[in-house]
PDB file of C-alpha atoms in Angstrom:
ATOM      1  CA  UNK A   1      -4.268  28.499 -75.703  1.00 53.00           C
ATOM      2  CA  UNK A   2      -4.152  31.086 -72.527  1.00 55.00           C
ATOM      3  CA  UNK A   3      -6.567  33.328 -74.316  1.00 73.00           C
ATOM      4  CA  UNK A   4      -8.780  30.205 -75.267  1.00 78.00           C
ATOM      5  CA  UNK A   5      -9.376  29.375 -72.074  1.00 79.00           C
ATOM      6  CA  UNK A   6      -9.598  32.387 -70.642  1.00 82.00           C
ATOM      7  CA  UNK A   7     -12.140  33.185 -73.057  1.00 84.00           C
ATOM      8  CA  UNK A   8     -14.219  30.278 -72.715  1.00 83.00           C
ATOM      9  CA  UNK A   9     -14.322  30.732 -69.306  1.00 85.00           C
ATOM     10  CA  UNK A  10     -15.330  34.174 -69.933  1.00 87.00           C
ATOM     11  CA  UNK A  11     -18.118  33.334 -72.438  1.00 88.00           C
ATOM     12  CA  UNK A  12     -19.975  30.553 -69.895  1.00 89.00           C
ATOM     13  CA  UNK A  13     -20.008  32.568 -67.167  1.00 89.00           C
ATOM     14  CA  UNK A  14     -21.440  35.690 -68.856  1.00 85.00           C
ATOM     15  CA  UNK A  15     -24.077  32.931 -70.462  1.00 87.00           C
ATOM     16  CA  UNK A  16     -24.912  32.007 -67.317  1.00 87.00           C
ATOM     17  CA  UNK A  17     -24.916  35.478 -65.953  1.00 85.00           C
ATOM     18  CA  UNK A  18     -27.606  36.524 -68.841  1.00 90.00           C
ATOM     19  CA  UNK A  19     -29.773  33.528 -68.086  1.00 87.00           C
ATOM     20  CA  UNK A  20     -29.716  34.495 -64.344  1.00 86.00           C
ATOM     21  CA  UNK A  21     -28.222  31.303 -62.906  1.00 87.00           C
ATOM     22  CA  UNK A  22     -25.455  33.216 -61.645  1.00 90.00           C
ATOM     23  CA  UNK A  23     -25.036  36.766 -60.359  1.00 89.00           C
ATOM     24  CA  UNK A  24     -23.073  39.517 -62.054  1.00 88.00           C
ATOM     25  CA  UNK A  25     -20.564  39.420 -58.686  1.00 90.00           C
ATOM     26  CA  UNK A  26     -19.677  36.131 -59.319  1.00 89.00           C
ATOM     27  CA  UNK A  27     -18.996  36.346 -62.898  1.00 86.00           C
ATOM     28  CA  UNK A  28     -15.460  36.521 -62.170  1.00 89.00           C
ATOM     29  CA  UNK A  29     -15.385  33.455 -59.683  1.00 88.00           C
ATOM     30  CA  UNK A  30     -17.250  31.566 -62.158  1.00 88.00           C
ATOM     31  CA  UNK A  31     -14.914  32.452 -65.015  1.00 87.00           C
ATOM     32  CA  UNK A  32     -12.021  31.215 -62.866  1.00 86.00           C
ATOM     33  CA  UNK A  33     -13.797  27.934 -61.596  1.00 87.00           C
ATOM     34  CA  UNK A  34     -14.674  27.554 -65.641  1.00 87.00           C
ATOM     35  CA  UNK A  35     -10.498  28.003 -66.604  1.00 84.00           C
ATOM     36  CA  UNK A  36      -9.530  25.771 -63.933  1.00 82.00           C
ATOM     37  CA  UNK A  37     -12.439  22.900 -65.269  1.00 88.00           C
ATOM     38  CA  UNK A  38     -11.524  23.461 -68.950  1.00 87.00           C
ATOM     39  CA  UNK A  39      -7.631  23.804 -67.795  1.00 80.00           C
ATOM     40  CA  UNK A  40      -8.358  20.180 -66.268  1.00 84.00           C
ATOM     41  CA  UNK A  41     -10.001  18.743 -68.952  1.00 89.00           C
ATOM     42  CA  UNK A  42      -7.414  19.930 -71.477  1.00 89.00           C
ATOM     43  CA  UNK A  43      -4.949  17.916 -69.180  1.00 89.00           C
ATOM     44  CA  UNK A  44      -7.019  15.217 -69.148  1.00 93.00           C
ATOM     45  CA  UNK A  45      -6.760  14.956 -73.071  1.00 94.00           C
ATOM     46  CA  UNK A  46      -2.881  15.999 -72.958  1.00 93.00           C
ATOM     47  CA  UNK A  47      -2.291  12.541 -71.214  1.00 96.00           C
ATOM     48  CA  UNK A  48      -5.025  10.831 -73.007  1.00 96.00           C
ATOM     49  CA  UNK A  49      -3.019  11.888 -76.385  1.00 96.00           C
ATOM     50  CA  UNK A  50       0.320  10.956 -75.030  1.00 95.00           C
ATOM     51  CA  UNK A  51      -1.300   7.315 -74.135  1.00 96.00           C
ATOM     52  CA  UNK A  52      -2.377   6.866 -77.718  1.00 96.00           C
ATOM     53  CA  UNK A  53       1.209   8.025 -79.271  1.00 96.00           C
ATOM     54  CA  UNK A  54       3.257   5.298 -76.954  1.00 95.00           C
ATOM     55  CA  UNK A  55       0.225   3.093 -77.274  1.00 95.00           C
ATOM     56  CA  UNK A  56      -0.227   3.217 -73.657  1.00 96.00           C
ATOM     57  CA  UNK A  57      -3.642   4.451 -73.069  1.00 96.00           C
ATOM     58  CA  UNK A  58      -4.623   2.214 -70.597  1.00 96.00           C
ATOM     59  CA  UNK A  59      -1.434   3.385 -68.131  1.00 96.00           C
ATOM     60  CA  UNK A  60      -2.221   6.906 -69.188  1.00 97.00           C
ATOM     61  CA  UNK A  61      -5.286   7.387 -67.441  1.00 96.00           C
ATOM     62  CA  UNK A  62      -3.632   5.269 -64.639  1.00 97.00           C
ATOM     63  CA  UNK A  63      -0.837   7.870 -64.536  1.00 97.00           C
ATOM     64  CA  UNK A  64      -3.534  10.729 -64.632  1.00 96.00           C
ATOM     65  CA  UNK A  65      -5.554   9.340 -61.531  1.00 96.00           C
ATOM     66  CA  UNK A  66      -2.684   8.981 -59.858  1.00 97.00           C
ATOM     67  CA  UNK A  67      -0.913  12.095 -60.704  1.00 96.00           C
ATOM     68  CA  UNK A  68      -3.722  14.105 -59.797  1.00 93.00           C
ATOM     69  CA  UNK A  69      -4.903  12.507 -56.599  1.00 94.00           C
ATOM     70  CA  UNK A  70      -1.091  12.604 -54.950  1.00 96.00           C
ATOM     71  CA  UNK A  71      -0.687  15.918 -56.379  1.00 94.00           C
ATOM     72  CA  UNK A  72      -3.755  17.518 -54.802  1.00 91.00           C
ATOM     73  CA  UNK A  73      -1.760  16.797 -51.454  1.00 93.00           C
ATOM     74  CA  UNK A  74       1.735  17.639 -52.367  1.00 94.00           C
ATOM     75  CA  UNK A  75       1.494  20.596 -54.150  1.00 87.00           C
ATOM     76  CA  UNK A  76       4.674  21.200 -56.302  1.00 82.00           C
ATOM     77  CA  UNK A  77       5.624  23.244 -59.548  1.00 80.00           C
ATOM     78  CA  UNK A  78       2.879  26.060 -60.523  1.00 73.00           C
ATOM     79  CA  UNK A  79       3.448  27.661 -63.594  1.00 74.00           C
ATOM     80  CA  UNK A  80       2.103  31.124 -63.846  1.00 77.00           C
ATOM     81  CA  UNK A  81       0.403  30.534 -66.856  1.00 75.00           C
ATOM     82  CA  UNK A  82      -1.983  28.237 -68.407  1.00 70.00           C
ATOM     83  CA  UNK A  83       0.157  27.620 -71.627  1.00 77.00           C
ATOM     84  CA  UNK A  84       3.476  26.623 -69.803  1.00 83.00           C
ATOM     85  CA  UNK A  85       1.368  24.426 -67.295  1.00 81.00           C
ATOM     86  CA  UNK A  86       0.019  22.365 -69.804  1.00 81.00           C
ATOM     87  CA  UNK A  87       3.592  22.564 -71.388  1.00 87.00           C
ATOM     88  CA  UNK A  88       5.154  21.622 -68.316  1.00 90.00           C
ATOM     89  CA  UNK A  89       2.229  18.693 -67.710  1.00 92.00           C
ATOM     90  CA  UNK A  90       3.001  17.533 -71.725  1.00 93.00           C
ATOM     91  CA  UNK A  91       6.220  17.242 -70.795  1.00 94.00           C
ATOM     92  CA  UNK A  92       6.001  15.618 -67.633  1.00 96.00           C
ATOM     93  CA  UNK A  93       3.387  13.002 -68.637  1.00 97.00           C
ATOM     94  CA  UNK A  94       5.539  12.537 -71.819  1.00 96.00           C
ATOM     95  CA  UNK A  95       8.722  11.459 -69.601  1.00 95.00           C
ATOM     96  CA  UNK A  96       7.019   9.411 -67.107  1.00 96.00           C
ATOM     97  CA  UNK A  97       5.122   7.257 -69.615  1.00 97.00           C
ATOM     98  CA  UNK A  98       8.340   7.252 -71.960  1.00 95.00           C
ATOM     99  CA  UNK A  99      10.404   5.556 -69.360  1.00 94.00           C
ATOM    100  CA  UNK A 100       8.043   3.627 -68.154  1.00 94.00           C
ATOM    101  CA  UNK A 101       7.837   2.086 -71.923  1.00 92.00           C
ATOM    102  CA  UNK A 102      11.785   2.331 -72.400  1.00 90.00           C
ATOM    103  CA  UNK A 103      12.556   0.871 -69.084  1.00 86.00           C
ATOM    104  CA  UNK A 104      10.254  -1.978 -69.613  1.00 80.00           C
ATOM    105  CA  UNK A 105      11.010  -2.660 -73.081  1.00 75.00           C
ATOM    106  CA  UNK A 106      14.355  -2.946 -72.737  1.00 64.00           C
ATOM    107  CA  UNK A 107      14.068  -4.770 -69.322  1.00 71.00           C
ATOM    108  CA  UNK A 108      16.061  -2.699 -67.512  1.00 77.00           C
ATOM    109  CA  UNK A 109      13.606  -2.001 -65.021  1.00 77.00           C
ATOM    110  CA  UNK A 110      14.577  -3.742 -61.425  1.00 84.00           C
ATOM    111  CA  UNK A 111      14.011  -4.498 -58.277  1.00 87.00           C
ATOM    112  CA  UNK A 112      17.003  -1.837 -57.181  1.00 89.00           C
ATOM    113  CA  UNK A 113      15.962   0.757 -59.426  1.00 89.00           C
ATOM    114  CA  UNK A 114      12.082   0.486 -58.186  1.00 91.00           C
ATOM    115  CA  UNK A 115      13.962   0.470 -54.696  1.00 93.00           C
ATOM    116  CA  UNK A 116      15.748   3.380 -55.109  1.00 95.00           C
ATOM    117  CA  UNK A 117      13.231   5.727 -56.867  1.00 95.00           C
ATOM    118  CA  UNK A 118      10.888   4.734 -53.887  1.00 96.00           C
ATOM    119  CA  UNK A 119      13.173   5.464 -51.464  1.00 97.00           C
ATOM    120  CA  UNK A 120      14.149   8.945 -53.090  1.00 97.00           C
ATOM    121  CA  UNK A 121       9.968   9.741 -53.509  1.00 97.00           C
ATOM    122  CA  UNK A 122       9.426   9.140 -49.938  1.00 97.00           C
ATOM    123  CA  UNK A 123      12.522  10.949 -48.448  1.00 97.00           C
ATOM    124  CA  UNK A 124      11.348  14.261 -50.551  1.00 96.00           C
ATOM    125  CA  UNK A 125       7.887  14.033 -50.067  1.00 97.00           C
ATOM    126  CA  UNK A 126       8.394  13.754 -45.581  1.00 96.00           C
ATOM    127  CA  UNK A 127      10.823  16.115 -46.162  1.00 96.00           C
ATOM    128  CA  UNK A 128       9.313  19.110 -48.498  1.00 94.00           C
ATOM    129  CA  UNK A 129       5.429  18.296 -48.856  1.00 93.00           C
ATOM    130  CA  UNK A 130       3.379  20.071 -49.082  1.00 94.00           C
ATOM    131  CA  UNK A 131       4.387  22.612 -51.320  1.00 89.00           C
ATOM    132  CA  UNK A 132       2.224  25.880 -51.354  1.00 84.00           C
ATOM    133  CA  UNK A 133       0.806  27.024 -54.308  1.00 76.00           C
ATOM    134  CA  UNK A 134       1.429  31.109 -54.066  1.00 72.00           C
ATOM    135  CA  UNK A 135      -2.429  31.884 -55.365  1.00 70.00           C
ATOM    136  CA  UNK A 136      -4.044  29.881 -52.238  1.00 76.00           C
ATOM    137  CA  UNK A 137      -1.976  29.565 -49.056  1.00 79.00           C
ATOM    138  CA  UNK A 138      -2.445  26.829 -46.866  1.00 84.00           C
ATOM    139  CA  UNK A 139      -3.025  27.359 -42.858  1.00 89.00           C
ATOM    140  CA  UNK A 140      -0.443  25.409 -40.544  1.00 91.00           C
ATOM    141  CA  UNK A 141      -3.553  22.927 -39.891  1.00 94.00           C
ATOM    142  CA  UNK A 142      -3.646  22.642 -43.738  1.00 91.00           C
ATOM    143  CA  UNK A 143      -0.039  22.078 -43.942  1.00 92.00           C
ATOM    144  CA  UNK A 144       0.313  19.071 -41.272  1.00 95.00           C
ATOM    145  CA  UNK A 145      -3.159  17.892 -42.740  1.00 96.00           C
ATOM    146  CA  UNK A 146      -1.651  17.386 -46.443  1.00 94.00           C
ATOM    147  CA  UNK A 147       1.667  16.629 -45.267  1.00 95.00           C
ATOM    148  CA  UNK A 148       0.079  13.526 -43.247  1.00 96.00           C
ATOM    149  CA  UNK A 149      -2.132  12.740 -46.707  1.00 96.00           C
ATOM    150  CA  UNK A 150       0.609  12.962 -48.961  1.00 96.00           C
ATOM    151  CA  UNK A 151       3.087  10.497 -46.811  1.00 96.00           C
ATOM    152  CA  UNK A 152       0.125   8.273 -46.551  1.00 96.00           C
ATOM    153  CA  UNK A 153      -0.526   8.239 -49.932  1.00 96.00           C
ATOM    154  CA  UNK A 154       3.220   7.663 -50.868  1.00 97.00           C
ATOM    155  CA  UNK A 155       3.321   4.834 -48.714  1.00 97.00           C
ATOM    156  CA  UNK A 156       0.057   3.050 -49.997  1.00 97.00           C
ATOM    157  CA  UNK A 157       0.900   3.691 -53.856  1.00 97.00           C
ATOM    158  CA  UNK A 158       4.667   2.539 -53.639  1.00 96.00           C
ATOM    159  CA  UNK A 159       3.168  -0.612 -51.274  1.00 96.00           C
ATOM    160  CA  UNK A 160       0.647  -1.298 -54.348  1.00 95.00           C
ATOM    161  CA  UNK A 161       3.446  -0.343 -56.805  1.00 94.00           C
ATOM    162  CA  UNK A 162       5.804  -3.302 -55.086  1.00 94.00           C
ATOM    163  CA  UNK A 163       3.109  -5.608 -54.859  1.00 93.00           C
ATOM    164  CA  UNK A 164       2.318  -5.402 -58.617  1.00 91.00           C
ATOM    165  CA  UNK A 165       5.958  -5.697 -59.674  1.00 87.00           C
ATOM    166  CA  UNK A 166       5.399  -9.889 -59.639  1.00 85.00           C
ATOM    167  CA  UNK A 167       2.599  -9.380 -61.610  1.00 89.00           C
ATOM    168  CA  UNK A 168       3.041  -6.458 -63.791  1.00 88.00           C
ATOM    169  CA  UNK A 169       6.356  -4.473 -64.208  1.00 87.00           C
ATOM    170  CA  UNK A 170       4.908  -2.043 -66.358  1.00 91.00           C
ATOM    171  CA  UNK A 171       2.103  -1.056 -63.732  1.00 94.00           C
ATOM    172  CA  UNK A 172       4.726  -0.974 -61.438  1.00 94.00           C
ATOM    173  CA  UNK A 173       7.213   0.960 -63.191  1.00 94.00           C
ATOM    174  CA  UNK A 174       4.313   3.449 -63.657  1.00 96.00           C
ATOM    175  CA  UNK A 175       3.585   4.114 -60.406  1.00 96.00           C
ATOM    176  CA  UNK A 176       7.426   4.499 -59.082  1.00 96.00           C
ATOM    177  CA  UNK A 177       7.519   6.716 -61.825  1.00 96.00           C
ATOM    178  CA  UNK A 178       4.379   9.096 -61.389  1.00 97.00           C
ATOM    179  CA  UNK A 179       5.505   9.017 -58.237  1.00 97.00           C
ATOM    180  CA  UNK A 180       8.807  10.443 -59.082  1.00 97.00           C
ATOM    181  CA  UNK A 181       7.786  12.811 -61.276  1.00 96.00           C
ATOM    182  CA  UNK A 182       5.927  14.423 -58.948  1.00 96.00           C
ATOM    183  CA  UNK A 183       8.786  14.455 -56.571  1.00 96.00           C
ATOM    184  CA  UNK A 184      11.078  16.047 -58.806  1.00 95.00           C
ATOM    185  CA  UNK A 185       8.075  18.895 -59.531  1.00 94.00           C
ATOM    186  CA  UNK A 186       7.958  19.364 -55.508  1.00 94.00           C
ATOM    187  CA  UNK A 187      11.991  19.986 -55.864  1.00 94.00           C
ATOM    188  CA  UNK A 188      11.872  22.030 -58.811  1.00 90.00           C
ATOM    189  CA  UNK A 189       9.079  24.351 -57.218  1.00 88.00           C
ATOM    190  CA  UNK A 190      11.813  24.594 -53.092  1.00 83.00           C
ATOM    191  CA  UNK A 191      14.516  25.643 -55.792  1.00 81.00           C
ATOM    192  CA  UNK A 192      12.495  28.065 -57.714  1.00 78.00           C
ATOM    193  CA  UNK A 193      11.214  29.541 -54.173  1.00 71.00           C
ATOM    194  CA  UNK A 194      15.003  29.979 -52.751  1.00 72.00           C
ATOM    195  CA  UNK A 195      15.978  31.960 -56.136  1.00 70.00           C
ATOM    196  CA  UNK A 196      12.773  34.346 -55.447  1.00 63.00           C
TER     197      UNK A 196
END
């Protein structure tokens, strides 16, 4: 997996260099960019595949949009390879969609559980977000901006989740479980940093 992503990124950037679209000294930068782009596309494919398997295609796309949007401000666990990253993402995606489906099928998802999840997420995001990626450190100003943006995004999504609870417990639960998954990744990252 890692070798394929790296190979594709390298091939595309070298092809563009040969065609004089990019300069030779920019090849590595473009290679990294293409690797990120391919990895992101792979994440979307993983999400849709899990959604198809669980018969939750629309919800899987909604999950992906929420997850990617909020994670850009909160940060969280970052794997040290594309393989680990995609395996972790697949696991989190399956957990989130699976819990949503299971909770709504068995009708165990209720306002109390919903409220507990949302309060837990809000506290974790308030206390720990953003979590820095070691490869992309943030300035103090960026940390403050990301903290504020993450907190506002979570409040807005939680409000939507509460509002949607009456109309679609499945969409409401999906939003809550997605935010919960992000919060768990934040905690894992914090614990990992303490160990180091």
